[in-house]
Amino acid sequence: MDRPITTLFMLMSVDGKISTGATDDLDVDKDFPQIAGISEGLHQYYEIEQTTDLWTINSGRVQAKIGANTREMPNKTPVSFVVIDNKHLNENGIRYFCALSKNFVLITSNEKHPAYNIEESNFHIIYQKELSLNDALIKLKSEYGCERITVQTGGTLNGLFLREKLFDYVDIVVAPVLIGGKDTSTLIDGESLLSQSELSKLGVLKLQECVVLENSYLRLRYEVIH
C-alpha cells in the first residue's frame, strides 16, 4: 500500500453525534464531563486514545474549537500530528502543535496561512491547491515515514475519507447518550448519495470486536471490507 493504514477513532453518542450541538460553543470534550451518567465513564475513551497510532490526523476547526489557539505551550509527546486547516489555526495554534508533536505536518490550500511565518525543525507544510486526502496520505508515508495513522477529523472530512475509500479500520467508543438535532455533526457528514449507482461509495464493515465498557459505554472495532 502506498499510503498509511488508517483507523477512524472517534467518540460518539448512540445516535451517531460527535458534538453536543450545532455551534462551536458546544463540544463533547467540554460538555460530557459536566453531565451525570456520561462523565463517569468518559475516562475510558481517553485511556483508549492513548493506545492509538503514533500518527494522528485532525481538522483545524476542531482543534481551534477545543482551544489550541489560546493554550500555553505543552510538553513534547511521541505522537506526530497532522492538521488539515485553511483558516482556523493562528500562529499560537501552530506553535502549540510544534511543541506538542514529534513531527507536525499542516495540510493547507491557503497560500497566506499564518503557518508560513513559523520555522521549526519538526514543522512541515503540505500545500495543495485543492485538497486531495489520498495524495496527502501518500506523501505522509513516502516523505515522513508514516505507516499507520489515526483519523480524528470532523464529520465533513470524515465523509471525504469515506467517499474516497481511505478508511481501513473503524474504532468507535459509544457514549450512553442521545443528542439529536439534524444540524449537529455526526460521525460521517458531507454530501449524501443521490442514486443507487453510488452505492459503491458506502463503507461496508466487518465487526472485529464489541467490548462492553464500564458505565454503559461500548467499544466497537471494525475492519472496512469495501
GROMACS .gro file of C-alpha atoms in nm:
model
  226
    1MET     CA    1   0.000   0.000   0.000
    2ASP     CA    2   0.140   0.339  -0.098
    3ARG     CA    3  -0.037   0.521   0.185
    4PRO     CA    4  -0.057   0.467   0.562
    5ILE     CA    5  -0.307   0.223   0.714
    6THR     CA    6  -0.588   0.438   0.853
    7THR     CA    7  -0.817   0.395   1.153
    8LEU     CA    8  -1.114   0.622   1.222
    9PHE     CA    9  -1.119   0.662   1.601
   10MET     CA   10  -1.399   0.870   1.750
   11LEU     CA   11  -1.628   0.918   2.048
   12MET     CA   12  -1.995   0.935   1.951
   13SER     CA   13  -2.343   0.925   2.102
   14VAL     CA   14  -2.578   0.632   2.047
   15ASP     CA   15  -2.738   0.831   1.762
   16GLY     CA   16  -2.402   0.894   1.597
   17LYS     CA   17  -2.337   1.255   1.704
   18ILE     CA   18  -1.978   1.371   1.765
   19SER     CA   19  -2.077   1.708   1.911
   20THR     CA   20  -2.339   1.818   2.161
   21GLY     CA   21  -2.487   2.079   1.929
   22ALA     CA   22  -2.460   2.282   1.610
   23THR     CA   23  -2.232   2.565   1.729
   24ASP     CA   24  -1.863   2.569   1.812
   25ASP     CA   25  -1.951   2.662   2.170
   26LEU     CA   26  -2.082   2.309   2.217
   27ASP     CA   27  -1.832   2.024   2.226
   28VAL     CA   28  -1.821   1.675   2.377
   29ASP     CA   29  -1.478   1.733   2.538
   30LYS     CA   30  -1.615   2.032   2.727
   31ASP     CA   31  -1.974   1.919   2.782
   32PHE     CA   32  -1.964   1.544   2.857
   33PRO     CA   33  -1.761   1.589   3.181
   34GLN     CA   34  -2.045   1.801   3.319
   35ILE     CA   35  -2.327   1.554   3.256
   36ALA     CA   36  -2.418   1.291   3.515
   37GLY     CA   37  -2.446   0.948   3.360
   38ILE     CA   38  -2.187   1.033   3.092
   39SER     CA   39  -1.900   1.181   3.290
   40GLU     CA   40  -1.841   0.870   3.499
   41GLY     CA   41  -1.725   0.654   3.209
   42LEU     CA   42  -1.569   0.918   2.986
   43HIS     CA   43  -1.216   0.846   3.106
   44GLN     CA   44  -1.226   0.516   2.917
   45TYR     CA   45  -1.230   0.694   2.582
   46TYR     CA   46  -0.923   0.899   2.669
   47GLU     CA   47  -0.745   0.590   2.802
   48ILE     CA   48  -0.810   0.405   2.475
   49GLU     CA   49  -0.699   0.712   2.280
   50GLN     CA   50  -0.357   0.683   2.446
   51THR     CA   51  -0.313   0.342   2.279
   52THR     CA   52  -0.383   0.458   1.921
   53ASP     CA   53  -0.129   0.517   1.642
   54LEU     CA   54   0.175   0.741   1.684
   55TRP     CA   55   0.046   0.950   1.390
   56THR     CA   56  -0.291   1.121   1.409
   57ILE     CA   57  -0.477   1.349   1.167
   58ASN     CA   58  -0.714   1.623   1.284
   59SER     CA   59  -0.900   1.924   1.145
   60GLY     CA   60  -0.802   2.281   1.224
   61ARG     CA   61  -1.161   2.370   1.303
   62VAL     CA   62  -1.188   2.102   1.571
   63GLN     CA   63  -0.853   2.198   1.722
   64ALA     CA   64  -0.945   2.567   1.731
   65LYS     CA   65  -1.278   2.470   1.886
   66ILE     CA   66  -1.107   2.295   2.176
   67GLY     CA   67  -0.866   2.581   2.239
   68ALA     CA   68  -0.536   2.519   2.055
   69ASN     CA   69  -0.516   2.888   1.955
   70THR     CA   70  -0.505   3.009   2.314
   71ARG     CA   71  -0.333   2.731   2.505
   72GLU     CA   72   0.005   2.757   2.670
   73MET     CA   73   0.286   2.554   2.515
   74PRO     CA   74   0.261   2.184   2.610
   75ASN     CA   75   0.527   1.924   2.680
   76LYS     CA   76   0.658   1.722   2.386
   77THR     CA   77   0.489   1.389   2.314
   78PRO     CA   78   0.598   1.093   2.095
   79VAL     CA   79   0.294   1.149   1.871
   80SER     CA   80   0.318   1.312   1.528
   81PHE     CA   81   0.020   1.534   1.444
   82VAL     CA   82  -0.122   1.618   1.103
   83VAL     CA   83  -0.377   1.901   1.082
   84ILE     CA   84  -0.588   1.994   0.779
   85ASP     CA   85  -0.655   2.366   0.801
   86ASN     CA   86  -0.708   2.674   0.585
   87LYS     CA   87  -0.821   2.941   0.830
   88HIS     CA   88  -0.892   2.819   1.184
   89LEU     CA   89  -0.546   2.792   1.342
   90ASN     CA   90  -0.349   3.106   1.426
   91GLU     CA   91   0.026   3.132   1.494
   92ASN     CA   92  -0.021   3.026   1.856
   93GLY     CA   93  -0.212   2.720   1.743
   94ILE     CA   94   0.068   2.625   1.504
   95ARG     CA   95   0.334   2.677   1.770
   96TYR     CA   96   0.124   2.470   2.011
   97PHE     CA   97   0.134   2.172   1.776
   98CYS     CA   98   0.505   2.220   1.704
   99ALA     CA   99   0.569   2.198   2.078
  100LEU     CA  100   0.337   1.901   2.124
  101SER     CA  101   0.444   1.689   1.826
  102LYS     CA  102   0.734   1.470   1.733
  103ASN     CA  103   0.657   1.583   1.377
  104PHE     CA  104   0.387   1.832   1.287
  105VAL     CA  105   0.251   1.845   0.933
  106LEU     CA  106   0.000   2.108   0.820
  107ILE     CA  107  -0.207   2.036   0.508
  108THR     CA  108  -0.346   2.358   0.361
  109SER     CA  109  -0.479   2.520   0.045
  110ASN     CA  110  -0.422   2.870   0.186
  111GLU     CA  111  -0.104   3.030   0.049
  112LYS     CA  112  -0.134   3.303   0.314
  113HIS     CA  113  -0.182   3.076   0.614
  114PRO     CA  114  -0.010   3.222   0.926
  115ALA     CA  115   0.185   2.897   0.947
  116TYR     CA  116   0.417   3.029   0.677
  117ASN     CA  117   0.553   3.275   0.935
  118ILE     CA  118   0.682   2.992   1.153
  119GLU     CA  119   1.004   2.795   1.121
  120GLU     CA  120   1.055   2.492   1.343
  121SER     CA  121   1.273   2.189   1.273
  122ASN     CA  122   0.981   1.947   1.320
  123PHE     CA  123   0.726   2.151   1.122
  124HIS     CA  124   0.631   2.075   0.763
  125ILE     CA  125   0.366   2.213   0.528
  126ILE     CA  126   0.193   2.019   0.251
  127TYR     CA  127   0.040   2.279   0.020
  128GLN     CA  128  -0.238   2.161  -0.211
  129LYS     CA  129  -0.424   2.394  -0.442
  130GLU     CA  130  -0.723   2.166  -0.391
  131LEU     CA  131  -0.742   1.918  -0.105
  132SER     CA  132  -0.655   1.560  -0.202
  133LEU     CA  133  -0.657   1.332   0.100
  134ASN     CA  134  -0.515   1.043  -0.099
  135ASP     CA  135  -0.219   1.247  -0.225
  136ALA     CA  136  -0.157   1.383   0.125
  137LEU     CA  137  -0.156   1.034   0.276
  138ILE     CA  138   0.086   0.910   0.009
  139LYS     CA  139   0.321   1.199   0.088
  140LEU     CA  140   0.296   1.136   0.462
  141LYS     CA  141   0.419   0.782   0.405
  142SER     CA  142   0.682   0.847   0.138
  143GLU     CA  143   0.834   1.166   0.283
  144TYR     CA  144   0.773   1.139   0.657
  145GLY     CA  145   0.763   0.765   0.722
  146CYS     CA  146   0.403   0.746   0.843
  147GLU     CA  147   0.296   0.380   0.830
  148ARG     CA  148  -0.026   0.394   1.034
  149ILE     CA  149  -0.243   0.695   1.121
  150THR     CA  150  -0.548   0.755   1.338
  151VAL     CA  151  -0.816   0.977   1.184
  152GLN     CA  152  -0.994   1.211   1.427
  153THR     CA  153  -1.133   1.480   1.200
  154GLY     CA  154  -1.483   1.629   1.193
  155GLY     CA  155  -1.786   1.486   1.018
  156THR     CA  156  -1.727   1.662   0.684
  157LEU     CA  157  -1.366   1.548   0.647
  158ASN     CA  158  -1.461   1.202   0.772
  159GLY     CA  159  -1.711   1.198   0.486
  160LEU     CA  160  -1.433   1.271   0.236
  161PHE     CA  161  -1.224   0.987   0.376
  162LEU     CA  162  -1.524   0.755   0.339
  163ARG     CA  163  -1.616   0.851  -0.017
  164GLU     CA  164  -1.253   0.826  -0.129
  165LYS     CA  165  -1.224   0.476   0.026
  166LEU     CA  166  -0.947   0.584   0.260
  167PHE     CA  167  -1.062   0.409   0.579
  168ASP     CA  168  -0.913   0.071   0.664
  169TYR     CA  169  -1.045   0.031   1.019
  170VAL     CA  170  -1.308   0.195   1.240
  171ASP     CA  171  -1.275   0.210   1.620
  172ILE     CA  172  -1.569   0.378   1.793
  173VAL     CA  173  -1.641   0.445   2.159
  174VAL     CA  174  -2.015   0.489   2.210
  175ALA     CA  175  -2.128   0.712   2.498
  176PRO     CA  176  -2.465   0.636   2.665
  177VAL     CA  177  -2.650   0.943   2.543
  178LEU     CA  178  -2.889   1.057   2.271
  179ILE     CA  179  -2.818   1.407   2.136
  180GLY     CA  180  -3.034   1.462   1.828
  181GLY     CA  181  -3.052   1.764   1.602
  182LYS     CA  182  -3.031   1.748   1.223
  183ASP     CA  183  -2.759   2.016   1.217
  184THR     CA  184  -2.542   1.853   1.484
  185SER     CA  185  -2.228   1.695   1.339
  186THR     CA  186  -2.230   1.317   1.305
  187LEU     CA  187  -1.958   1.058   1.266
  188ILE     CA  188  -1.984   1.090   0.887
  189ASP     CA  189  -2.125   1.406   0.728
  190GLY     CA  190  -2.071   1.554   0.383
  191GLU     CA  191  -2.276   1.502   0.070
  192SER     CA  192  -2.549   1.239   0.067
  193LEU     CA  193  -2.580   0.978  -0.205
  194LEU     CA  194  -2.839   1.059  -0.470
  195SER     CA  195  -2.883   0.734  -0.662
  196GLN     CA  196  -2.835   0.357  -0.641
  197SER     CA  197  -2.545   0.389  -0.885
  198GLU     CA  198  -2.348   0.547  -0.599
  199LEU     CA  199  -2.392   0.261  -0.351
  200SER     CA  200  -2.032   0.157  -0.409
  201LYS     CA  201  -1.935   0.464  -0.206
  202LEU     CA  202  -2.073   0.307   0.112
  203GLY     CA  203  -1.826   0.176   0.367
  204VAL     CA  204  -1.911  -0.187   0.442
  205LEU     CA  205  -1.774  -0.312   0.775
  206LYS     CA  206  -1.682  -0.644   0.936
  207LEU     CA  207  -1.706  -0.650   1.315
  208GLN     CA  208  -1.378  -0.740   1.485
  209GLU     CA  209  -1.467  -0.674   1.846
  210CYS     CA  210  -1.751  -0.546   2.062
  211VAL     CA  211  -1.647  -0.461   2.417
  212VAL     CA  212  -1.890  -0.363   2.690
  213LEU     CA  213  -1.710  -0.098   2.893
  214GLU     CA  214  -1.798   0.040   3.234
  215ASN     CA  215  -2.080   0.288   3.295
  216SER     CA  216  -2.281   0.176   2.988
  217TYR     CA  217  -2.012   0.266   2.732
  218LEU     CA  218  -1.933   0.043   2.433
  219ARG     CA  219  -1.630  -0.001   2.211
  220LEU     CA  220  -1.692  -0.119   1.854
  221ARG     CA  221  -1.399  -0.217   1.630
  222TYR     CA  222  -1.446  -0.290   1.259
  223GLU     CA  223  -1.245  -0.367   0.950
  224VAL     CA  224  -1.359  -0.186   0.636
  225ILE     CA  225  -1.403  -0.460   0.378
  226HIS     CA  226  -1.507  -0.233   0.087
   0.00000   0.00000   0.00000
